[in-house]
XYZ file of C-alpha atoms in Angstrom:
572
model
C 132.364 -47.367 50.866
C 135.122 -47.923 49.629
C 135.246 -50.263 47.135
C 138.016 -51.139 44.231
C 136.859 -52.291 40.452
C 137.778 -55.755 41.205
C 135.538 -55.964 44.108
C 132.679 -53.251 43.759
C 128.807 -54.810 43.622
C 127.433 -54.716 39.927
C 125.043 -51.766 41.084
C 127.943 -49.416 41.332
C 128.272 -49.074 37.213
C 124.384 -50.185 36.468
C 121.826 -47.492 35.194
C 118.124 -47.676 36.619
C 115.274 -47.041 34.025
C 111.668 -46.532 35.535
C 108.575 -47.743 34.000
C 105.869 -46.635 34.887
C 103.208 -49.440 33.096
C 99.888 -47.413 33.076
C 101.671 -44.953 30.838
C 104.504 -46.498 29.039
C 102.503 -48.395 25.781
C 99.206 -49.518 25.022
C 99.359 -52.825 22.859
C 95.208 -53.812 22.988
C 93.306 -50.241 22.180
C 92.109 -49.526 25.769
C 94.211 -46.624 26.557
C 96.022 -47.585 29.805
C 99.447 -49.349 29.224
C 100.368 -52.776 30.075
C 103.492 -55.111 30.631
C 102.412 -56.195 26.708
C 103.389 -52.730 25.150
C 106.165 -52.799 27.866
C 107.520 -55.726 25.730
C 107.365 -54.191 22.414
C 109.559 -51.986 23.338
C 111.876 -53.763 24.793
C 115.105 -53.080 22.481
C 114.281 -49.199 22.922
C 115.355 -50.029 26.550
C 118.493 -51.943 25.338
C 119.477 -49.248 22.597
C 119.424 -47.029 26.001
C 122.212 -49.516 27.367
C 120.038 -49.601 30.461
C 121.192 -52.159 33.061
C 118.144 -52.763 35.078
C 114.213 -51.920 34.883
C 112.064 -50.933 37.765
C 108.395 -51.694 37.109
C 106.304 -49.563 38.857
C 103.061 -51.505 40.439
C 101.307 -53.682 38.212
C 99.471 -55.960 41.020
C 95.437 -56.020 41.131
C 94.375 -52.560 42.869
C 91.180 -50.583 42.245
C 93.715 -47.981 41.254
C 92.943 -45.449 43.810
C 96.654 -44.188 43.630
C 97.238 -45.488 40.573
C 98.672 -49.112 42.197
C 99.848 -47.951 44.745
C 96.679 -49.768 46.566
C 97.136 -53.288 45.943
C 94.776 -55.688 46.764
C 96.867 -58.709 45.776
C 100.364 -58.730 45.911
C 100.895 -62.179 44.116
C 98.952 -61.639 40.506
C 98.872 -58.966 37.696
C 96.033 -56.513 38.004
C 94.021 -57.804 34.035
C 94.633 -54.124 33.057
C 98.099 -54.664 32.582
C 97.668 -58.005 31.616
C 98.914 -61.967 32.980
C 101.154 -63.578 35.113
C 102.138 -64.873 31.978
C 102.955 -61.823 30.169
C 105.533 -60.790 32.938
C 106.982 -63.548 32.858
C 107.631 -62.616 29.534
C 108.848 -59.368 30.401
C 111.452 -60.980 32.956
C 112.266 -63.544 30.138
C 113.155 -60.756 27.772
C 114.717 -58.739 29.799
C 117.381 -61.544 30.969
C 118.300 -62.221 27.644
C 119.596 -58.602 26.838
C 120.872 -58.954 29.997
C 119.074 -56.609 31.939
C 117.506 -57.434 35.308
C 113.861 -56.438 36.736
C 112.872 -55.077 40.021
C 109.605 -54.693 41.420
C 107.971 -52.276 43.544
C 106.933 -53.339 47.244
C 103.893 -51.607 48.672
C 103.981 -52.745 51.943
C 103.426 -49.814 54.322
C 100.076 -50.212 53.582
C 97.580 -52.186 51.230
C 94.876 -51.615 49.587
C 91.338 -51.460 51.655
C 90.213 -54.038 49.063
C 92.996 -56.452 50.130
C 91.790 -59.563 51.629
C 93.803 -58.985 54.928
C 91.747 -55.990 55.368
C 88.303 -57.019 54.410
C 89.598 -60.147 57.020
C 90.635 -57.697 59.223
C 87.850 -55.188 59.469
C 85.093 -57.604 59.398
C 84.661 -57.920 63.885
C 86.958 -56.386 66.110
C 87.430 -60.081 67.302
C 88.729 -61.195 63.978
C 92.485 -62.958 63.580
C 93.603 -60.211 61.343
C 92.363 -57.239 63.369
C 95.658 -56.855 64.945
C 97.448 -56.619 61.342
C 96.180 -53.093 60.729
C 96.585 -50.248 62.958
C 92.697 -49.900 64.432
C 91.930 -47.437 67.469
C 88.433 -46.740 69.504
C 87.694 -42.833 69.239
C 89.589 -40.296 71.358
C 88.165 -40.719 74.684
C 85.161 -38.938 75.775
C 84.232 -38.223 72.141
C 81.433 -39.909 70.023
C 83.083 -42.018 66.953
C 82.480 -39.558 63.743
C 82.147 -36.536 65.834
C 84.516 -33.759 64.731
C 87.943 -34.306 66.502
C 87.234 -37.628 67.751
C 89.658 -39.300 65.195
C 92.835 -41.246 67.818
C 95.316 -38.794 66.728
C 95.380 -35.310 65.227
C 97.750 -37.402 62.316
C 97.221 -35.121 59.002
C 97.274 -37.969 56.142
C 100.201 -36.898 53.253
C 96.759 -36.652 51.367
C 95.577 -34.316 53.128
C 92.571 -34.386 55.627
C 92.827 -36.902 58.555
C 94.949 -39.779 58.876
C 92.088 -41.900 60.112
C 88.997 -43.341 58.728
C 86.268 -44.297 60.971
C 84.368 -47.787 60.477
C 80.987 -47.534 61.012
C 80.487 -51.149 61.262
C 83.163 -51.574 64.592
C 83.470 -48.209 65.359
C 86.557 -47.997 65.536
C 89.303 -45.778 63.307
C 91.495 -47.401 61.238
C 95.174 -45.858 60.317
C 96.534 -44.561 56.954
C 99.056 -42.083 55.796
C 97.871 -41.944 52.499
C 94.598 -43.051 50.942
C 91.105 -43.632 53.088
C 91.863 -46.500 50.778
C 95.093 -47.147 51.807
C 94.809 -48.558 55.145
C 98.189 -49.013 56.983
C 99.495 -52.314 57.873
C 100.976 -53.025 61.668
C 104.591 -54.405 61.020
C 104.646 -55.029 65.196
C 102.521 -58.070 64.336
C 104.732 -60.457 63.356
C 102.640 -62.436 61.439
C 102.267 -59.945 59.347
C 105.897 -59.287 58.836
C 106.509 -63.029 57.874
C 103.514 -62.934 55.178
C 105.677 -60.077 53.531
C 108.754 -61.630 53.556
C 107.190 -64.982 51.697
C 105.590 -62.989 49.159
C 109.009 -61.329 48.860
C 110.467 -64.555 48.438
C 107.613 -66.138 45.838
C 109.070 -63.047 43.517
C 112.148 -63.366 43.894
C 112.143 -67.928 43.417
C 109.742 -66.251 40.043
C 113.276 -65.060 38.575
C 112.532 -60.967 39.874
C 115.728 -59.519 40.202
C 115.129 -57.411 43.749
C 112.902 -54.324 45.184
C 112.417 -50.986 45.268
C 110.544 -50.746 48.460
C 108.260 -47.964 48.590
C 108.320 -44.990 52.084
C 109.689 -48.632 53.670
C 110.811 -46.363 56.604
C 107.289 -45.135 57.657
C 106.661 -49.054 58.603
C 108.031 -48.583 61.579
C 105.394 -46.784 64.347
C 105.505 -45.569 68.300
C 102.652 -47.835 69.343
C 101.855 -45.322 71.357
C 100.470 -43.321 68.215
C 100.938 -39.925 70.093
C 99.633 -36.545 68.726
C 102.134 -34.814 66.288
C 102.662 -30.373 66.732
C 100.056 -28.347 65.245
C 101.081 -25.436 62.696
C 98.496 -24.922 61.096
C 94.612 -25.662 61.473
C 93.781 -28.546 63.798
C 95.992 -31.591 62.547
C 99.078 -31.988 63.505
C 102.288 -33.196 62.036
C 102.630 -37.335 63.424
C 106.141 -38.146 61.664
C 107.480 -38.079 64.288
C 105.997 -41.233 65.142
C 106.349 -42.942 61.997
C 109.358 -41.596 59.874
C 112.375 -44.290 60.358
C 110.438 -45.948 63.554
C 111.905 -47.457 66.472
C 111.985 -50.499 64.947
C 113.160 -49.629 61.699
C 116.611 -50.974 61.381
C 115.256 -54.471 63.517
C 112.395 -54.583 60.420
C 114.600 -54.284 57.942
C 117.793 -56.186 58.660
C 114.760 -59.293 59.565
C 113.454 -58.997 55.831
C 116.994 -58.793 54.944
C 117.674 -62.323 56.604
C 114.717 -63.698 55.702
C 114.455 -63.109 52.539
C 117.496 -61.864 50.401
C 120.785 -63.869 52.668
C 122.173 -66.408 50.524
C 121.318 -65.441 47.286
C 122.942 -64.574 44.189
C 124.212 -61.005 44.240
C 122.245 -60.275 41.022
C 119.989 -58.594 43.373
C 119.076 -54.964 44.142
C 117.013 -53.220 47.271
C 115.829 -49.860 46.986
C 114.193 -48.204 49.682
C 112.105 -45.197 49.438
C 113.007 -43.132 52.397
C 110.610 -39.576 52.531
C 112.204 -37.571 55.609
C 115.495 -39.444 55.770
C 118.490 -37.850 56.910
C 122.282 -38.799 55.013
C 122.854 -39.855 59.107
C 119.635 -42.435 58.905
C 121.236 -43.351 55.107
C 125.167 -43.826 56.039
C 122.957 -46.271 58.879
C 120.520 -48.288 56.065
C 122.917 -48.256 53.172
C 125.703 -49.754 55.134
C 126.639 -53.077 53.790
C 127.842 -53.917 57.108
C 124.075 -53.871 58.392
C 122.636 -55.689 55.857
C 119.454 -53.551 55.793
C 119.562 -52.037 51.985
C 122.011 -50.976 49.197
C 119.874 -47.745 48.378
C 118.288 -45.116 49.159
C 115.694 -42.712 47.709
C 116.072 -39.133 49.419
C 113.743 -36.266 49.087
C 116.145 -33.343 49.906
C 116.657 -31.821 46.816
C 113.325 -32.323 44.876
C 111.979 -30.594 47.827
C 114.675 -27.359 47.356
C 111.791 -25.634 44.862
C 108.818 -26.142 47.366
C 107.858 -22.406 49.524
C 106.181 -22.438 52.714
C 102.904 -23.782 51.958
C 104.347 -26.848 50.514
C 105.303 -28.277 47.079
C 102.000 -26.521 45.036
C 104.178 -23.245 46.598
C 106.598 -23.034 43.897
C 109.960 -21.279 43.909
C 112.969 -20.708 42.364
C 115.545 -23.175 42.704
C 119.107 -21.635 44.401
C 121.532 -23.561 42.702
C 123.794 -23.191 45.626
C 121.251 -24.636 47.550
C 121.686 -28.109 44.814
C 125.052 -27.694 45.378
C 124.900 -27.592 49.216
C 122.819 -31.138 49.381
C 124.283 -33.364 46.861
C 127.437 -32.076 47.829
C 126.513 -32.939 51.766
C 125.322 -36.766 50.718
C 128.493 -37.240 48.721
C 131.070 -36.364 51.160
C 128.859 -38.355 53.945
C 127.982 -41.107 51.729
C 131.929 -41.927 50.272
C 133.342 -44.037 53.294
C 129.900 -46.259 53.638
C 127.084 -46.169 51.764
C 125.762 -45.702 48.685
C 123.826 -43.057 47.090
C 120.447 -43.381 44.394
C 120.813 -40.505 41.765
C 117.546 -39.035 40.045
C 116.106 -35.719 38.722
C 112.728 -37.502 37.912
C 110.148 -40.678 38.609
C 106.681 -41.066 39.037
C 106.116 -38.744 41.549
C 107.834 -35.747 40.444
C 107.486 -33.024 37.756
C 109.383 -32.913 34.368
C 112.971 -32.003 35.439
C 113.297 -29.922 31.699
C 110.693 -28.046 32.867
C 111.581 -27.471 36.483
C 114.928 -27.079 36.947
C 116.026 -26.126 32.545
C 114.659 -24.476 30.125
C 111.434 -26.549 27.912
C 111.121 -24.084 25.066
C 114.286 -22.968 23.186
C 116.840 -24.548 24.982
C 115.317 -27.859 25.720
C 117.757 -30.280 24.561
C 121.126 -28.327 25.617
C 119.618 -28.120 29.661
C 117.820 -31.537 29.099
C 121.417 -33.241 28.165
C 123.339 -29.957 30.998
C 120.596 -31.732 33.529
C 121.642 -35.225 32.990
C 125.489 -35.301 32.939
C 125.705 -33.384 35.790
C 123.383 -35.971 37.900
C 125.171 -39.362 35.856
C 128.495 -37.737 36.511
C 127.972 -37.722 40.709
C 128.753 -40.994 42.889
C 125.835 -43.663 42.704
C 123.158 -45.118 40.970
C 121.795 -43.440 38.828
C 117.986 -43.435 37.862
C 116.353 -42.818 34.084
C 112.453 -42.124 34.695
C 110.456 -43.353 31.273
C 110.672 -39.873 28.889
C 113.620 -38.443 30.201
C 115.758 -39.985 27.817
C 113.610 -37.975 25.441
C 113.539 -34.392 27.224
C 109.665 -34.969 27.953
C 108.693 -31.914 29.276
C 105.403 -30.846 31.932
C 102.451 -31.053 30.009
C 100.196 -27.818 31.574
C 96.580 -28.084 31.788
C 93.824 -25.488 31.583
C 91.173 -27.741 33.166
C 90.644 -29.488 37.138
C 89.530 -32.125 35.086
C 92.066 -33.090 33.039
C 93.977 -34.403 36.325
C 93.967 -37.730 37.929
C 96.229 -37.451 40.362
C 94.750 -37.853 43.848
C 97.156 -36.113 45.924
C 96.311 -33.085 43.373
C 92.923 -33.286 43.401
C 92.783 -33.760 47.656
C 95.337 -30.359 47.415
C 92.462 -28.394 45.114
C 89.365 -29.797 47.306
C 91.259 -28.641 50.280
C 92.650 -25.412 48.816
C 89.529 -24.588 48.001
C 87.314 -25.275 51.216
C 89.515 -23.095 53.640
C 90.279 -20.517 50.355
C 94.338 -21.136 50.574
C 94.728 -19.965 46.663
C 92.488 -18.963 43.827
C 91.464 -21.420 40.929
C 94.634 -19.479 39.049
C 96.892 -19.869 41.969
C 95.831 -23.902 41.827
C 96.401 -24.658 38.441
C 100.078 -22.474 38.063
C 100.543 -24.997 41.336
C 99.334 -27.791 39.700
C 101.312 -26.945 36.259
C 103.928 -27.402 37.561
C 104.032 -30.159 40.475
C 101.649 -32.049 39.993
C 102.589 -35.937 39.982
C 100.546 -35.914 36.285
C 103.657 -34.357 34.954
C 105.582 -37.111 35.032
C 102.084 -39.771 34.144
C 101.185 -38.391 30.785
C 101.599 -41.237 28.074
C 105.183 -42.259 26.484
C 106.061 -40.372 23.774
C 107.201 -42.934 21.032
C 106.197 -40.968 17.774
C 104.473 -38.059 15.861
C 101.427 -39.411 15.136
C 97.639 -39.156 16.962
C 98.298 -39.983 20.814
C 101.901 -40.294 20.787
C 102.035 -44.377 19.310
C 101.087 -44.826 22.722
C 97.909 -46.027 22.458
C 95.158 -46.540 19.468
C 92.285 -45.931 21.596
C 91.475 -42.690 24.257
C 94.710 -42.398 26.928
C 93.873 -42.337 30.435
C 95.541 -39.273 30.610
C 95.783 -36.363 27.597
C 99.130 -37.053 25.462
C 101.441 -34.164 25.530
C 100.672 -32.104 22.315
C 104.638 -31.225 22.255
C 105.072 -35.212 20.498
C 104.732 -34.282 17.289
C 108.143 -32.730 18.027
C 109.946 -34.724 20.984
C 109.039 -38.458 20.290
C 111.207 -41.225 20.240
C 111.219 -41.846 16.775
C 112.618 -38.751 15.860
C 115.273 -39.264 19.063
C 116.547 -42.056 17.925
C 116.914 -40.682 14.489
C 119.180 -37.843 15.272
C 122.343 -38.633 16.781
C 122.042 -35.232 19.112
C 119.337 -36.023 20.303
C 118.657 -36.472 24.301
C 117.976 -39.779 23.631
C 121.472 -40.424 22.153
C 123.709 -38.446 24.677
C 121.923 -40.025 27.569
C 123.306 -43.421 26.082
C 126.843 -41.953 25.869
C 126.690 -41.031 29.780
C 125.504 -44.499 30.612
C 128.014 -46.136 28.584
C 130.575 -43.506 30.118
C 129.452 -44.753 33.624
C 130.038 -49.339 32.220
C 133.153 -48.285 30.649
C 135.113 -45.588 32.697
C 135.464 -46.847 36.471
C 136.303 -42.783 37.898
C 132.468 -42.285 37.294
C 131.374 -45.271 39.019
C 134.141 -45.415 41.912
C 135.696 -41.604 41.983
C 135.879 -39.948 44.578
C 133.697 -36.758 44.535
C 135.219 -33.068 45.017
C 132.863 -29.685 44.711
C 134.154 -26.888 43.025
C 132.713 -23.228 43.259
C 130.249 -23.990 45.673
C 128.444 -20.407 45.930
C 128.705 -19.764 41.913
C 125.028 -18.944 41.132
C 124.863 -20.964 37.850
C 127.416 -22.997 37.401
C 127.787 -26.102 39.065
C 131.284 -27.931 38.754
C 133.325 -30.521 40.336
C 135.805 -33.701 39.937
C 136.163 -37.506 40.231
C 138.938 -39.058 40.913
C 140.430 -42.329 41.192
C 143.761 -43.916 41.018
C 145.069 -40.696 39.226
C 143.057 -40.795 36.723
C 140.321 -37.331 37.184
C 137.316 -36.027 35.174
C 136.063 -32.559 35.667
C 132.501 -31.844 35.180
C 130.901 -28.615 34.031
C 127.287 -27.108 33.926
C 125.588 -24.617 32.824
C 122.548 -23.826 35.089
C 121.523 -20.686 32.913
C 120.785 -19.683 29.544
C 123.101 -16.988 29.535
C 127.119 -17.553 28.879
C 128.838 -17.917 32.129
C 132.743 -17.037 32.441
C 134.313 -19.516 34.921
C 138.040 -20.334 36.296
C 139.221 -23.613 37.515
C 142.789 -24.404 37.621
C 142.290 -28.082 36.955
C 140.788 -27.539 33.413
C 144.140 -25.897 31.303
C 145.736 -28.798 29.167
C 142.052 -30.960 30.279
C 140.215 -32.213 26.590
C 136.382 -33.280 25.954
C 135.339 -36.645 26.950
C 131.526 -35.882 26.630
C 129.766 -32.456 25.585
C 126.257 -31.877 24.743
C 127.576 -28.627 22.216
C 128.656 -29.411 19.278
C 132.225 -27.923 19.397
C 134.543 -28.005 22.826
C 134.687 -24.540 23.977
C 138.310 -25.371 25.723
C 139.251 -23.323 28.469
C 142.596 -21.361 27.853
C 146.098 -22.152 29.490
C 145.170 -20.435 33.002
C 141.714 -22.637 33.084
C 139.144 -20.130 31.959
C 136.333 -21.303 30.306
C 133.412 -20.207 28.513
C 130.598 -22.121 29.053
C 127.184 -21.464 26.697
C 123.792 -21.642 27.694
C 122.730 -25.004 29.724
C 126.474 -26.520 28.380
C 128.023 -29.640 29.997
C 131.122 -30.559 29.966
C 132.811 -33.941 30.771
C 136.687 -33.280 30.701
C 140.072 -36.035 31.472
C 141.815 -33.966 33.468
C 145.786 -33.826 32.324
C 147.989 -35.744 34.359
């Protein structure tokens, strides 16, 4: 969208920080992070300079999928605290000029939510149609292999249908069997959701990050999907960006957000979304969502066997992906920029070097991401350069996706245990969920009890206390990146031009606005790289991750040191 400095929405110059409460800070010693723990560390977020805190689910939940299975949308799970604790956190953030965004999970509920309890109580229940119920496949008995209404595979492995013995029918769950999908075709469902969202906004919440929101519209015919291996099919064509998705999001905007102050933020997490879809979802004229989370760039290191079949990143692929999204959303819509979240492994271990060049590669990756056009997201610990924590035993893992993958692979002989452990070490969601590393004490200052997930042993060196005291740390580099976005309009609104698209190791681009141009260089390797960029000649260093400036020569040639990042202002 072509905004000017005067009329651009506030979130174009904002940075969002995601808190995964279970792993952030534990105030009561039970080993599980909580809202009081977040409150205790609000000043850490203020010192970093972020504008928005996105809070992963804190609602009552059986915790089958770590809170993304919600049993009550209008309360706080006792493990995290109380509504009063949430109000206190909200007030503390607002006092410091920050906003609070809640995670909205309305593609599905927990099977323990009163809506589903009522829905499954009888085939004649008034809420039966609030979820997707279907009889067995024609001519087959309930529970017989292959009797599921469709052949769809769940995102968490196995069939996407679960038999309810009491009524002899199946319910749809695209994720865990304890996460039944809501039927958005039913207007009663939609309006119950909208009423809940208004309740939170009236309480002072500043918006929502909407979990898998582009899956809420299903083709009511629920057709079988193509089978690529085994017997289960890919049903995504029937539920990804489904037939009424734009209608539903526009209705949500009218019912929930229209007429409210412009302090609000709406972000749609959308697996399988294309840039063409994103232009529609984020076009301000359509009034659907402000920005989307897309997954194209975090799938580039997935092999043919899926996310746990890891292959090396090709930098040209990353540049092609990011560059396309920058170009296609330049005139309409807006990008979300992220490396990490609660579902992704740590970026410094994934695309960087978490050993000898941990600081350099973490700061380079942050620089390249934050200098793109879009709203950057920082996941807790990213600002410290936290790394993956390799577990040596399946018993150390808690993530349902990882554990179901292991069970299925063992059942069908897809991989050896060593291969499975390697895959989990690289890609398990638990990599992002190890406790936040506050200091060098036992359990990293996260808890005085036994943490729900093991703490990374490197917390002795990698922790917030050490980082805040070291001006060269990843923390202070992220602080400077955030400050640059706040103060330099070209970072928020400048045009994007990719340079050196075919270079195997160097990421280079410019951002330009009203005659002001920044050149960004990032070395994605542990070796020195020599590159020539015409506009680099006579440029001055704005921000770098080395103590000295490896300045270009008069012809624009520059030698980048291992994992070096430079942001340079081009002479007019």
